Short mmCIF file of C-alpha atoms (C1' of nucleotides) in Angstrom, two decimals:
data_model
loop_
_atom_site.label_atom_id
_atom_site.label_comp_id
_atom_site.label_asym_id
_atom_site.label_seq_id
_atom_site.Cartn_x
_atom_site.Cartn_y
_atom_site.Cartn_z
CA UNK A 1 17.84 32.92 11.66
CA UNK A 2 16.15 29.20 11.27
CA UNK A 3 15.82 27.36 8.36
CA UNK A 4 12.49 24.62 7.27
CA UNK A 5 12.67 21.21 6.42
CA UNK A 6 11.06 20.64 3.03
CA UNK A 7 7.89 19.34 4.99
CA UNK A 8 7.75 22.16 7.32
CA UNK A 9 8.08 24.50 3.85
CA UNK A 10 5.12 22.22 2.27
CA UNK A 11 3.10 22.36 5.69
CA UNK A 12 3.84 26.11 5.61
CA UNK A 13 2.69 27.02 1.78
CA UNK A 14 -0.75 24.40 2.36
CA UNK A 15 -1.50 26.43 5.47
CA UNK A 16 -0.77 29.88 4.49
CA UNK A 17 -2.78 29.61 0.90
CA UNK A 18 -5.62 27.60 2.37
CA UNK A 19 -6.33 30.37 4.67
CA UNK A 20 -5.62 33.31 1.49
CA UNK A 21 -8.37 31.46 -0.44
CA UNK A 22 -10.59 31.54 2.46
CA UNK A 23 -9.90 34.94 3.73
CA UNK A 24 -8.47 37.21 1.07
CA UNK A 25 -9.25 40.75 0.83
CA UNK A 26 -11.54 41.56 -1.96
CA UNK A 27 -9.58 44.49 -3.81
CA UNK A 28 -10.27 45.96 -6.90
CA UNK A 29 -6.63 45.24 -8.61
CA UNK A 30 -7.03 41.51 -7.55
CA UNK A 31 -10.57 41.22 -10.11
CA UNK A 32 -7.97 39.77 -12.52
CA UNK A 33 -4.13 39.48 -13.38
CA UNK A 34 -3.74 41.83 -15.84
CA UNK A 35 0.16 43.32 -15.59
CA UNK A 36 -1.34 46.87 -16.20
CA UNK A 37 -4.21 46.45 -13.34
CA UNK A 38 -0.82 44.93 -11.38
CA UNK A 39 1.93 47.14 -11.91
CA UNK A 40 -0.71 50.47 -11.44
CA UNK A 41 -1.86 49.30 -7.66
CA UNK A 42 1.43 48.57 -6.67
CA UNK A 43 3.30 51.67 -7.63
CA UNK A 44 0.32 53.25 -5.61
CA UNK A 45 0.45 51.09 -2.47
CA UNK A 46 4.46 52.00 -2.25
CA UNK A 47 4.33 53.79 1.21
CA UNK A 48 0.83 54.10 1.03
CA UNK A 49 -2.24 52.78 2.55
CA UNK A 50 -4.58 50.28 0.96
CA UNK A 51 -7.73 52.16 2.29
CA UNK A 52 -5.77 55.14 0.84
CA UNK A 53 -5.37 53.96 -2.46
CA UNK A 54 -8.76 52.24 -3.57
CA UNK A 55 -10.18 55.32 -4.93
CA UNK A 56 -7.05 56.37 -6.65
CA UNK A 57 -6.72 53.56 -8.19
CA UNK A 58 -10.38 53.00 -9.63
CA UNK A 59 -10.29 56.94 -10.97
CA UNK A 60 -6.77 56.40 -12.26
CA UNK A 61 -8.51 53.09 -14.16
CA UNK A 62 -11.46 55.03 -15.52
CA UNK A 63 -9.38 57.50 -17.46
CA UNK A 64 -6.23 55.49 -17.71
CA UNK A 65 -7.44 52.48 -18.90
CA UNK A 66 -4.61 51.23 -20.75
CA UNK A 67 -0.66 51.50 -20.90
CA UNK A 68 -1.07 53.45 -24.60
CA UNK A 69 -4.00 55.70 -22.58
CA UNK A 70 -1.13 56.44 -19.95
CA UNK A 71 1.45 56.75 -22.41
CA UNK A 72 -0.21 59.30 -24.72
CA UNK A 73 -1.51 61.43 -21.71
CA UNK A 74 -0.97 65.16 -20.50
CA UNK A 75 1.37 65.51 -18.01
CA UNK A 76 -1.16 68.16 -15.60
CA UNK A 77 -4.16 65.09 -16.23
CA UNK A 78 -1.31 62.42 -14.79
CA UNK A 79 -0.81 64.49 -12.10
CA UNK A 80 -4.25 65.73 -11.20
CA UNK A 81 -5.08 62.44 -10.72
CA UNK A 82 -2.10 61.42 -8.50
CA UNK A 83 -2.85 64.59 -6.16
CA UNK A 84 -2.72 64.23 -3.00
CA UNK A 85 -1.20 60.32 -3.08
CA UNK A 86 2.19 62.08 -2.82
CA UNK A 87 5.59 60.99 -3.97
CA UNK A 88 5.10 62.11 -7.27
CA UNK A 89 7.86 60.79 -9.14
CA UNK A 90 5.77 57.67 -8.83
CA UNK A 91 2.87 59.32 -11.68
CA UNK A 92 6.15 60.72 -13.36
CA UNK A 93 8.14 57.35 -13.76
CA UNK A 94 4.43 55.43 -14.13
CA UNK A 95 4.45 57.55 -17.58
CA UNK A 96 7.85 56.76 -18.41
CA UNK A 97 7.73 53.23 -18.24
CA UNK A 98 4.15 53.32 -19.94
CA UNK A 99 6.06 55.00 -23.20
CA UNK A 100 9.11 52.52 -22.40
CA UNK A 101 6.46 49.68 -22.50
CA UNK A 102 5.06 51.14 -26.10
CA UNK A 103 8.00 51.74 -28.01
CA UNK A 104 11.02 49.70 -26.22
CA UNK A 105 9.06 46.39 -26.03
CA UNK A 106 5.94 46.97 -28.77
CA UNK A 107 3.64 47.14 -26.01
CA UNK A 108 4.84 43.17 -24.81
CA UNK A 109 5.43 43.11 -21.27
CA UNK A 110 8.51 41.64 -20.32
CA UNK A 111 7.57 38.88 -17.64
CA UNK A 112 10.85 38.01 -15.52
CA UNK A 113 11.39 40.30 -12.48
CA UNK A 114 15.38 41.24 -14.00
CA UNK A 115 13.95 42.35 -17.42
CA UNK A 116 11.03 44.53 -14.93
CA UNK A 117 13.62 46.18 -13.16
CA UNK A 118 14.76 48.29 -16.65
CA UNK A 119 11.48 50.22 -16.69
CA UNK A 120 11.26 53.76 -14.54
CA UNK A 121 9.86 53.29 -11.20
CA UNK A 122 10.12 49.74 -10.92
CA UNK A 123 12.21 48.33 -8.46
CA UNK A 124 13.00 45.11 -6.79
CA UNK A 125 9.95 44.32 -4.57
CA UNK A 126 7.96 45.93 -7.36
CA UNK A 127 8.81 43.79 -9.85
CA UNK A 128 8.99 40.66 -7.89
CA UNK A 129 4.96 41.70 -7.40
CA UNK A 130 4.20 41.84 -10.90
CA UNK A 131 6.21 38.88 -12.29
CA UNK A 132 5.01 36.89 -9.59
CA UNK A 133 1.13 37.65 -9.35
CA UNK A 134 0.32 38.56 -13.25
CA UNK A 135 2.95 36.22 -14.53
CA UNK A 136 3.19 33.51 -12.82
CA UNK A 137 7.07 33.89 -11.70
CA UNK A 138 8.25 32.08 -8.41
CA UNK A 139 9.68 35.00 -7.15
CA UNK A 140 10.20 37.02 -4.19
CA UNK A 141 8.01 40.20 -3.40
CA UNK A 142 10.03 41.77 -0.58
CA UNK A 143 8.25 44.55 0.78
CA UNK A 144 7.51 45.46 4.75
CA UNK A 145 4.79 43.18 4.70
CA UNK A 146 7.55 40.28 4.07
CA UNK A 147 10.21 42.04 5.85
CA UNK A 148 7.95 41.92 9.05
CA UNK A 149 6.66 38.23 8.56
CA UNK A 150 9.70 36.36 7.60
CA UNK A 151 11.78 38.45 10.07
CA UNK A 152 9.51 36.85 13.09
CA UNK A 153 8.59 33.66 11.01
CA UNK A 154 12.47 32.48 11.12
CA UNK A 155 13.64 35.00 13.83
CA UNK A 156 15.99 37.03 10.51
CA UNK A 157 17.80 39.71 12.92
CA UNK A 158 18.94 41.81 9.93
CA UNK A 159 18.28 45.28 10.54
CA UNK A 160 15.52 45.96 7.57
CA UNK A 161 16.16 49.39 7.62
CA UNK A 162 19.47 48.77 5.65
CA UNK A 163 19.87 48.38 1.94
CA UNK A 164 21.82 45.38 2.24
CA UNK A 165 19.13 43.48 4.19
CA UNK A 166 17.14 42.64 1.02
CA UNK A 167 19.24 39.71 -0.24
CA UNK A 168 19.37 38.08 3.21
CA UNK A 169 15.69 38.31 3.34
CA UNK A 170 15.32 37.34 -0.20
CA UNK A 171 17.46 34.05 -0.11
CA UNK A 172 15.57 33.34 2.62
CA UNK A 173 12.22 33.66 1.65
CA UNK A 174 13.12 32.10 -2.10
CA UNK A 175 13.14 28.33 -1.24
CA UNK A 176 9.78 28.79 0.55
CA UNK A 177 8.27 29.89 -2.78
CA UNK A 178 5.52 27.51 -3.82
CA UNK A 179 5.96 26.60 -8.05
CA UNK A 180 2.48 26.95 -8.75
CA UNK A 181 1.01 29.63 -6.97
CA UNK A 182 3.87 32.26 -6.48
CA UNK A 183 1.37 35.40 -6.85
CA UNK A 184 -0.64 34.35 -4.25
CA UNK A 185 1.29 33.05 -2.04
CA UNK A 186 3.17 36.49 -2.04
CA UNK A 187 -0.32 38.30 -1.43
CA UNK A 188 -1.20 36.09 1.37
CA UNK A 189 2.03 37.27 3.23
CA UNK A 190 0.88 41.01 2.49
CA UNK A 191 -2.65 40.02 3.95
CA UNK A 192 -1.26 38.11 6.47
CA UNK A 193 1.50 41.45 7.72
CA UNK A 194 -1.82 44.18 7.31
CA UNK A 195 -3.37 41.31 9.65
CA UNK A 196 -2.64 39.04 12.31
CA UNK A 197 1.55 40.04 11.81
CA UNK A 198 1.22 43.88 11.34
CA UNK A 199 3.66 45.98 13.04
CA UNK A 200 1.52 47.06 15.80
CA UNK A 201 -1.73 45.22 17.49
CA UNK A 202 -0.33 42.03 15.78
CA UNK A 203 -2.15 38.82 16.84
CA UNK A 204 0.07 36.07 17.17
CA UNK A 205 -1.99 34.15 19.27
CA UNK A 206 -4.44 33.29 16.57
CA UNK A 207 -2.84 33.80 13.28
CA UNK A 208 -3.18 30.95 10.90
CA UNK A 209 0.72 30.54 10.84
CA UNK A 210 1.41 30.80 14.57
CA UNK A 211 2.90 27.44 14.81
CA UNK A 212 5.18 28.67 11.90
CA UNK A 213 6.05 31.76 13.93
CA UNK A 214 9.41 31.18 15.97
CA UNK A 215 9.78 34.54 17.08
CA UNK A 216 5.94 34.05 18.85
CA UNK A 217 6.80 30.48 19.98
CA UNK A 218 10.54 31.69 21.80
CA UNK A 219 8.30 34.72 23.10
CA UNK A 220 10.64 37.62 21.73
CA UNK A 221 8.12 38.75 19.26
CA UNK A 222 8.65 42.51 20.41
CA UNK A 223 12.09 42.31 18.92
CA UNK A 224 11.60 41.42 15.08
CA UNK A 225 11.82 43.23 12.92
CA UNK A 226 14.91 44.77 13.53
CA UNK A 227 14.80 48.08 12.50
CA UNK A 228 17.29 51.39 12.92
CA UNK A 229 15.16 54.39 13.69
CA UNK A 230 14.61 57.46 11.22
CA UNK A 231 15.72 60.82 11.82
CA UNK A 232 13.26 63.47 12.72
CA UNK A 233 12.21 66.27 10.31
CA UNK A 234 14.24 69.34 10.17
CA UNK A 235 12.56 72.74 10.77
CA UNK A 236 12.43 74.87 7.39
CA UNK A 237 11.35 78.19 7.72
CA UNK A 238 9.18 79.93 4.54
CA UNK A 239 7.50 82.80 3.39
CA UNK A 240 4.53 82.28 1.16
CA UNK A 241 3.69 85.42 -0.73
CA UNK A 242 0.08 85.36 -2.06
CA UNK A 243 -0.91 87.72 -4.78
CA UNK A 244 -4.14 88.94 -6.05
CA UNK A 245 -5.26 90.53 -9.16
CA UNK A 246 -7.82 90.85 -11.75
CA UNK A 247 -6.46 87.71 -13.74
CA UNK A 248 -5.83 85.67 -10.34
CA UNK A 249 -3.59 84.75 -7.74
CA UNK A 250 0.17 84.73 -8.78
CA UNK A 251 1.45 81.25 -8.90
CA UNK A 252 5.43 80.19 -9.18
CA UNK A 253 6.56 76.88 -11.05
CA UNK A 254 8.67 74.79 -8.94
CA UNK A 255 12.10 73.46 -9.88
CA UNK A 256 12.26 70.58 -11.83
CA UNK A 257 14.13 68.99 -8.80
CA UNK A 258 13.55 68.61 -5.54
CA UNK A 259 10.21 68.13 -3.25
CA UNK A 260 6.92 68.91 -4.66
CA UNK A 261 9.14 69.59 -8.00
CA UNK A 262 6.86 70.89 -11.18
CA UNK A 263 4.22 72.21 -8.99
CA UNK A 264 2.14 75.47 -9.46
CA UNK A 265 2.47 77.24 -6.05
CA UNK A 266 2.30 80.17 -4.72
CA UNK A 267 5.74 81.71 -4.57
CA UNK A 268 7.50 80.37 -1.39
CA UNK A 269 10.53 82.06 -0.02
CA UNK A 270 13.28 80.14 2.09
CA UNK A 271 13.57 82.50 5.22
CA UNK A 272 17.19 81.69 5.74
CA UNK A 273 18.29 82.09 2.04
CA UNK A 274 17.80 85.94 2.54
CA UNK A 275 20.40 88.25 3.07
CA UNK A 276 19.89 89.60 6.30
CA UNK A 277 21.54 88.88 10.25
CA UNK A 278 20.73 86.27 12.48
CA UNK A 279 19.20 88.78 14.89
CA UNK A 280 17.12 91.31 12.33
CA UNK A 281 13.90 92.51 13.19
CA UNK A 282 11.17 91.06 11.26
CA UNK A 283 10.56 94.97 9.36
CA UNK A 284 13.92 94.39 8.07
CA UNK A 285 13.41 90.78 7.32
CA UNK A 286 10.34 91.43 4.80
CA UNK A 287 11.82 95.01 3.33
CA UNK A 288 15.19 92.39 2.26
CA UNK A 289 12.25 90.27 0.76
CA UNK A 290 10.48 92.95 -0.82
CA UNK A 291 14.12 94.45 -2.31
CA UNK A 292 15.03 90.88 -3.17
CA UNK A 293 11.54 90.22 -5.56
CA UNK A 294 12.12 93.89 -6.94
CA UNK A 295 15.59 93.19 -7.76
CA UNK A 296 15.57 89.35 -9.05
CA UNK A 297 12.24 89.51 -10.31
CA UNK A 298 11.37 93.22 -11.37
CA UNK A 299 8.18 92.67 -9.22
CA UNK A 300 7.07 95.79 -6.75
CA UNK A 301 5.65 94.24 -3.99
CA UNK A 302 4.45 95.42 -1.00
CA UNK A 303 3.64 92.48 1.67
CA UNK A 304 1.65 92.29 4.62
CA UNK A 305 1.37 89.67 7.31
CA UNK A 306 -1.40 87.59 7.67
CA UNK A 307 -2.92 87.11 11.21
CA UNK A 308 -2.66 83.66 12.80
CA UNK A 309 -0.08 80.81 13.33
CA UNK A 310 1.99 79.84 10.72
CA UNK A 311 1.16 77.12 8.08
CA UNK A 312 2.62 73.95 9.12
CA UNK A 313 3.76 71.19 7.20
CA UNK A 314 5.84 68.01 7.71
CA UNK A 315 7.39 65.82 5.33
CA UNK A 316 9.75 63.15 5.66
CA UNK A 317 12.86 65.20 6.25
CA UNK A 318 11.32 68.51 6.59
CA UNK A 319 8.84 70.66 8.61
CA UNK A 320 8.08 73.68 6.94
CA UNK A 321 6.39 76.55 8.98
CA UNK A 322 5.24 79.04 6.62
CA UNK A 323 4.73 82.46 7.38
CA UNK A 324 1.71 84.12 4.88
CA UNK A 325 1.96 87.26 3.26
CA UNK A 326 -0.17 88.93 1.22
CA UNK A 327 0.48 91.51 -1.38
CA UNK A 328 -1.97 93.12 -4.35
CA UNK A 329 -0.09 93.50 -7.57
CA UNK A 330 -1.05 94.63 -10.52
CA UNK A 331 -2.06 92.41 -13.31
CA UNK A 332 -0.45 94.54 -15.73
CA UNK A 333 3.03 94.06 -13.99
CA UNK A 334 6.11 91.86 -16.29
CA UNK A 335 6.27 88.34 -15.23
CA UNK A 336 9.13 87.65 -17.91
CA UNK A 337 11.51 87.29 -14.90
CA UNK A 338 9.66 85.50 -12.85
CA UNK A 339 9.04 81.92 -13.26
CA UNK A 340 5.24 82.32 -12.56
CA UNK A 341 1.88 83.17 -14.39
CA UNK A 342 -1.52 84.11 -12.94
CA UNK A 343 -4.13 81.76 -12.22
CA UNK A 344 -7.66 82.63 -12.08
CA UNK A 345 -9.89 81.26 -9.28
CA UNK A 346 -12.28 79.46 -11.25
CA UNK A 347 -9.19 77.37 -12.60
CA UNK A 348 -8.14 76.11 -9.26
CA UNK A 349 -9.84 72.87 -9.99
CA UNK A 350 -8.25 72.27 -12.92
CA UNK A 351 -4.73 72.75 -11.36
CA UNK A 352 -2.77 69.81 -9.50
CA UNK A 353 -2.47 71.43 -5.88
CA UNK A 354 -0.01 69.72 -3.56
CA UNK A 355 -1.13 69.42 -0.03
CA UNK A 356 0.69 72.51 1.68
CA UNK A 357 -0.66 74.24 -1.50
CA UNK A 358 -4.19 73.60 -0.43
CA UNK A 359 -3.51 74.60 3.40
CA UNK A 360 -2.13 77.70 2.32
CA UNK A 361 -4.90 78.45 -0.07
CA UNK A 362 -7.76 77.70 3.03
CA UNK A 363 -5.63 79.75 5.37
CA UNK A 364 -5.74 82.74 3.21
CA UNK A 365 -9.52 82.20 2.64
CA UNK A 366 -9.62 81.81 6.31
CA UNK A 367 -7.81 84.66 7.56
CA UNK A 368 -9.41 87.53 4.59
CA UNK A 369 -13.02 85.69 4.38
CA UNK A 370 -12.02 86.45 0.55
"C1'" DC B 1 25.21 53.40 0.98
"C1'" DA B 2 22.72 57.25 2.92
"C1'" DC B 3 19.65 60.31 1.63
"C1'" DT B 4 15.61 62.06 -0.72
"C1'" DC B 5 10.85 62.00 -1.92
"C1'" DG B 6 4.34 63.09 0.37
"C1'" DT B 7 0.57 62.11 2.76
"C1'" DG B 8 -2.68 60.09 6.12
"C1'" DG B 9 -3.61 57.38 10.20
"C1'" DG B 10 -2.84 55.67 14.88
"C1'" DG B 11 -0.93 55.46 19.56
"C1'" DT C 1 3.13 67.13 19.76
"C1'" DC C 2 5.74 63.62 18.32
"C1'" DC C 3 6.72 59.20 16.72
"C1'" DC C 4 6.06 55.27 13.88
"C1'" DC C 5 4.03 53.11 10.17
"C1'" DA C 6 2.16 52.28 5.26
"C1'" DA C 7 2.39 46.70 -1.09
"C1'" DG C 8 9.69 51.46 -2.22
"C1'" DA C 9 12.53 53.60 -5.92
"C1'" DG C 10 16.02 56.86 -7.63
"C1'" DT C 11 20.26 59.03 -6.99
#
DNA sequence: CACTCGTGGGG
DNA sequence: TCCCCAAGAGT
């Protein structure tokens, strides 16, 4: 790692915000500083896409329009309009820290980035975002934008892929902080990573700060940022049992922990979690399912495999390959041991679907023309 | 600290 | 197909 003089640091901050004001994107959360307009677009742009998150954000603005809007509203309208961003213990913890906001601090946002950090869902780069741009705080907004940049900026060969990486990157960038114009000066760095210093196709050669760039001027670009490599997504194998009746398809409520946690789906069944050898046939395979829904559930059903590949899904940590089966079952039948209900058609709409959700539901349209 | 938690896009 | 990446936080 290098360190500036405090001309190169004054040369650097004239430089990098004369070419922001020139050449900043025009985004709907930057019409303004308001904290709420703030803290909303950056708990969506965490892991997420700008081009992603513009339409999110302007719905989520039209019928949340204030913190008391979000703190008063129904969980299934929250997350109707977070489906399909993902992570959804973002919309969970956005509502949290809304109601923390109303009755915690009378609706007065706090304004350093330590006192941010108490509410749910915000974090260190986080708040470092929303004390810097909507109030004014010289602080730090470390996020990959500025773990990329300063990494190659002053050649920083912590490996940002570790926890403890944040502080060296954070002392670092804090004494380049310009007093007056902190927010922006923070945004210009995210502009100038989704830019000319992204992670891949970067431009070097004719970014605005290339004379500030010593990993570009030693020619060892290609090496910053450091970064350990993820591990690949393990293979889960499901069933997913869809049922029809006169009052709908039967839908199961997922466990309040875990991925895709509090969803309506239809019932999914963890291939390896039933009781049957290594090396059974797949006849014995679905009569232990069938036996294991009479018997924990008190539910008769009779499956049948759908034609075609499984669905396929990957996640971070997990690739699901579902196998469909489909079942009729009465609508008279007791659901008071199952943790499900019935769900009409017409209410699909209405109902937050996650995204394996929806492939399942298009296969099973596909496959029966239903 | 290592792991979990979604989805979409690009090479 | 697979990998990496994208304005991270909670546990």
């Amino acid at each position: 790692m290098i360190e500036w003089s405090p001309t190169k640091i004054a040369a650097f901050q004239k430089t990098l915000l004369n070419w922001y004001d020139h050449n900043k994107r025009d985004l709907p959360w930057r019409h303004g500083h308001d904290p709420y307009h703030v803290w909303i677009s950056e708990i969506m742009l965490q892991q997420t896409q700008v081009q992603t998150v513009i339409p999110y954000y302007q719905r989520f603005m039209k019928k949340f329009p204030t913190v008391q809007a979000l703190a008063v509203a129904d969980e299934s309208d929250l997350m109707k309009a977070w489906e399909g961003l993902g992570y959804y213990s973002r919309a969970r913890n956005l509502q949290k820290a809304a109601r923390q906001l109303v009755e915690d601090y009378d609706g007065q946002w706090p304004t350093t980035a330590k006192e941010l950090q108490n509410l749910s869902g915000i974090g260190p780069y986080t708040a470092g975002a929303i004390a810097s741009i909507a109030f004014n705080q010289p602080v730090p907004a470390v996020d990959g934008n500025a773990f990329r940049v300063f990494s190659r900026l002053l050649e920083i060969d912590a490996d940002i892929a570790k926890p403890q990486s944040r502080r060296i990157f954070e002392k670092a960038i804090q004494p380049l902080m310009p007093k007056d114009r902190p927010g922006d000066f923070n945004q210009a760095i995210m502009d100038l990573g989704t830019s000319y210093m992204s992670a891949t196709n970067y431009d070097s050669e004719h970014s605005p700060v290339k004379a500030f760039n010593q990993a570009y001027l030693d020619g060892v670009e290609d090496h910053y940022p450091v970064k350990t490599k993820k591990k690949r997504p393990v293979p889960v194998k499901y069933f997913g049992l869809i049922s029809r009746s006169e009052k709908g398809f039967l839908f199961e409520k997922r466990p309040s922990n875990g991925i895709l946690s509090g969803f309506w789906m239809f019932p999914l069944i963890k291939a390896d979690e039933l009781p049957v050898k290594p090396a059974a046939s797949e006849k014995t395979v679905l009569a232990t399912l069938e036996k294991q829904f009479l018997e924990t559930y008190q539910l008769p059903i009779h499956v049948k495999k759908l034609a075609g590949q499984p669905v396929s899904h990957t996640f971070t940590h997990q690739k699901w390959q579902i196998i469909l089966l489909e079942t009729t079952l009465s609508s008279q039948v007791d659901l008071s041991f199952f943790p499900g209900k019935w769900i009409p058609e017409a209410e699909f709409s209405d109902v937050a679907f996650t995204k394996v959700q929806s492939k399942m539901w298009a296969r099973y349209q596909a496959e029966t023309r239903y």
